[in-house]
PDB file of C-alpha atoms in Angstrom:
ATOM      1  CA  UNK A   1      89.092 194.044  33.235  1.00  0.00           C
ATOM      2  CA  UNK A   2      92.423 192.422  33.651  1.00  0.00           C
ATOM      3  CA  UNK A   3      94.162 191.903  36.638  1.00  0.00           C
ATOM      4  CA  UNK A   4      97.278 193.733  37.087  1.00  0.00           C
ATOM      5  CA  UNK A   5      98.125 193.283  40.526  1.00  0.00           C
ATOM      6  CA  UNK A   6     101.829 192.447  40.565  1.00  0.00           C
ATOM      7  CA  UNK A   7     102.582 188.412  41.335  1.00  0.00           C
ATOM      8  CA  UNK A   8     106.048 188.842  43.571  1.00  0.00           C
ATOM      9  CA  UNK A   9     107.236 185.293  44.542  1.00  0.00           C
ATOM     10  CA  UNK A  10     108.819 184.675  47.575  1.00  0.00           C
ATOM     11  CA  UNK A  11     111.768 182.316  48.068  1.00  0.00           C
ATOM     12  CA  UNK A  12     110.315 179.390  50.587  1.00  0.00           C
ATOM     13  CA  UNK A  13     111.766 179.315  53.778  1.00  0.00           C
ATOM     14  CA  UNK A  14     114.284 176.305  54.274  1.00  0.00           C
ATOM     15  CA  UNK A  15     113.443 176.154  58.018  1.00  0.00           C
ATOM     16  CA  UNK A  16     109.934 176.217  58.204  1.00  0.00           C
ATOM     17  CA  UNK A  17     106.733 174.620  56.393  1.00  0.00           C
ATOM     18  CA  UNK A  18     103.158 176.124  56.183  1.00  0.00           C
ATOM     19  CA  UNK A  19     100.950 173.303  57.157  1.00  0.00           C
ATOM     20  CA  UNK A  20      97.385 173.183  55.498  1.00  0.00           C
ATOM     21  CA  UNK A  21      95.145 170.814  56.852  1.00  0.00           C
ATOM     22  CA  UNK A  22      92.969 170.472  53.522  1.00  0.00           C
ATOM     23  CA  UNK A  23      96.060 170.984  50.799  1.00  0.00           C
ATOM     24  CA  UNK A  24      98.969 169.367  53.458  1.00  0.00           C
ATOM     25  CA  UNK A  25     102.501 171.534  52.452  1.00  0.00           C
ATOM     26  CA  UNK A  26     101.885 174.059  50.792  1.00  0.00           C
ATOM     27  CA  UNK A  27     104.723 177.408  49.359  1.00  0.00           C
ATOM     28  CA  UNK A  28     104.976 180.475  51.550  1.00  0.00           C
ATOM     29  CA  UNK A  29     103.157 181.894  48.284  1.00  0.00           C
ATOM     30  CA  UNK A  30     100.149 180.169  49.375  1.00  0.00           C
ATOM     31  CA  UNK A  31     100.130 181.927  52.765  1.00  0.00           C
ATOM     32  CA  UNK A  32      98.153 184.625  54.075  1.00  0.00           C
ATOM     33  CA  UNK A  33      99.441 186.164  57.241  1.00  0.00           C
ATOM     34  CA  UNK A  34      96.343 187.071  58.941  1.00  0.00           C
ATOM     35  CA  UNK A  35      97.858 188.873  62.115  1.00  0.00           C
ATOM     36  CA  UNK A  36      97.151 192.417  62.571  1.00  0.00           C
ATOM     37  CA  UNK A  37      98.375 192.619  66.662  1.00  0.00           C
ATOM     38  CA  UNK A  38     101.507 194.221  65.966  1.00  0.00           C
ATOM     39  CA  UNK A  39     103.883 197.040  65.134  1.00  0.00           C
ATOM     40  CA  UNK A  40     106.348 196.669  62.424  1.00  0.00           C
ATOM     41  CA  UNK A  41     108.965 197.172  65.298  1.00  0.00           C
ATOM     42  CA  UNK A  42     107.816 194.079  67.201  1.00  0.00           C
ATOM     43  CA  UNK A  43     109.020 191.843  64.233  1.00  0.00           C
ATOM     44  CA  UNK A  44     111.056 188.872  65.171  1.00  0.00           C
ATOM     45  CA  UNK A  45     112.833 187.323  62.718  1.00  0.00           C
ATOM     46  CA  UNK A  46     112.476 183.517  62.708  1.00  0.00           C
ATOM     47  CA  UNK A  47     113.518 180.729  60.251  1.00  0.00           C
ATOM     48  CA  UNK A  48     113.924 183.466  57.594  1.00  0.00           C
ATOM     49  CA  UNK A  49     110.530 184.423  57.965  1.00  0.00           C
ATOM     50  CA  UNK A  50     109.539 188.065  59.691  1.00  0.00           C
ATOM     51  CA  UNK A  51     106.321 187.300  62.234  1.00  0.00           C
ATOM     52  CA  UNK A  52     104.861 188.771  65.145  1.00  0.00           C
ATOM     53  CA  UNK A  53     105.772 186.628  68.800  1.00  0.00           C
ATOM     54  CA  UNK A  54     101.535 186.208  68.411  1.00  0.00           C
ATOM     55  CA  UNK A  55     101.932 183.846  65.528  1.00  0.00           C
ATOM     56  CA  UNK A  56     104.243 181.851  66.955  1.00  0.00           C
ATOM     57  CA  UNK A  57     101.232 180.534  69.323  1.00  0.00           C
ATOM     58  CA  UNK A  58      97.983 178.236  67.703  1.00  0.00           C
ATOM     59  CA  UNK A  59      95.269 180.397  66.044  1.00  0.00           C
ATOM     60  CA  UNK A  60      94.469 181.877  62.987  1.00  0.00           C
ATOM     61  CA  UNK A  61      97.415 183.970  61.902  1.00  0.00           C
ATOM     62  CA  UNK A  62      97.639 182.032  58.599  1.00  0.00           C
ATOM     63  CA  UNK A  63      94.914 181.780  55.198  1.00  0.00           C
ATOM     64  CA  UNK A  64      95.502 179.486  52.851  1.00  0.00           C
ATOM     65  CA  UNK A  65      95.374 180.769  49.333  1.00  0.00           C
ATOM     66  CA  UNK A  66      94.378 177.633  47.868  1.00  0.00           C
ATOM     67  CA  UNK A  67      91.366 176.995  49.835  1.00  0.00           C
ATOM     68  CA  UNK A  68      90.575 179.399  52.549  1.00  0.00           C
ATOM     69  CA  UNK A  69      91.098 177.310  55.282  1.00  0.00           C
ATOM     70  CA  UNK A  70      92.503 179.596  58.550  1.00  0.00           C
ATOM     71  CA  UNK A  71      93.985 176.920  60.334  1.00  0.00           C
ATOM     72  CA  UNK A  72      97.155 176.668  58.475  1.00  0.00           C
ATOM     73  CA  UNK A  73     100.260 175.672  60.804  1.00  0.00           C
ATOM     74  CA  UNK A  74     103.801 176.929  60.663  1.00  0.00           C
ATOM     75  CA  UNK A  75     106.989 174.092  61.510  1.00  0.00           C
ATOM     76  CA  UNK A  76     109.946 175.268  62.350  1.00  0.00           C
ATOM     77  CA  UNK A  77     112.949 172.648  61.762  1.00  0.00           C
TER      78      UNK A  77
END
């Protein structure tokens, strides 16, 4: 069966990077966020990206897509 789920791309952030320690930089694209702690309405908006204030400390709130690994880091610049 083929796969039909839609492939949106998302323009990369220019102030932050997604930081994979197996895969180094990798696109926005390539980012699961993993967070479930929040409400839509607790949303910050933050180097163009929408995140909860608990991904903004260290811990698994990001999958890498090209891997698997959980401790992907975001930098802000």
């Amino acid at each position: 069966m083929e796969d039909v789920t839609p492939q949106i791309q998302i323009p990369d952030s220019e102030n932050a990077d997604f930081i994979c320690p197996k895969d180094g930089k990798i696109s926005q694209n390539d980012v699961v966020f993993l967070c479930n702690k929040c409400k839509q309405a607790d949303l910050v908006l933050k180097g163009g990206i929408y995140m909860c204030p608990t991904c903004f400390f260290p811990g698994e709130n990001f999958e890498c897509m090209l891997c698997g690994s959980k401790e992907v880091r975001i930098k802000f610049h």
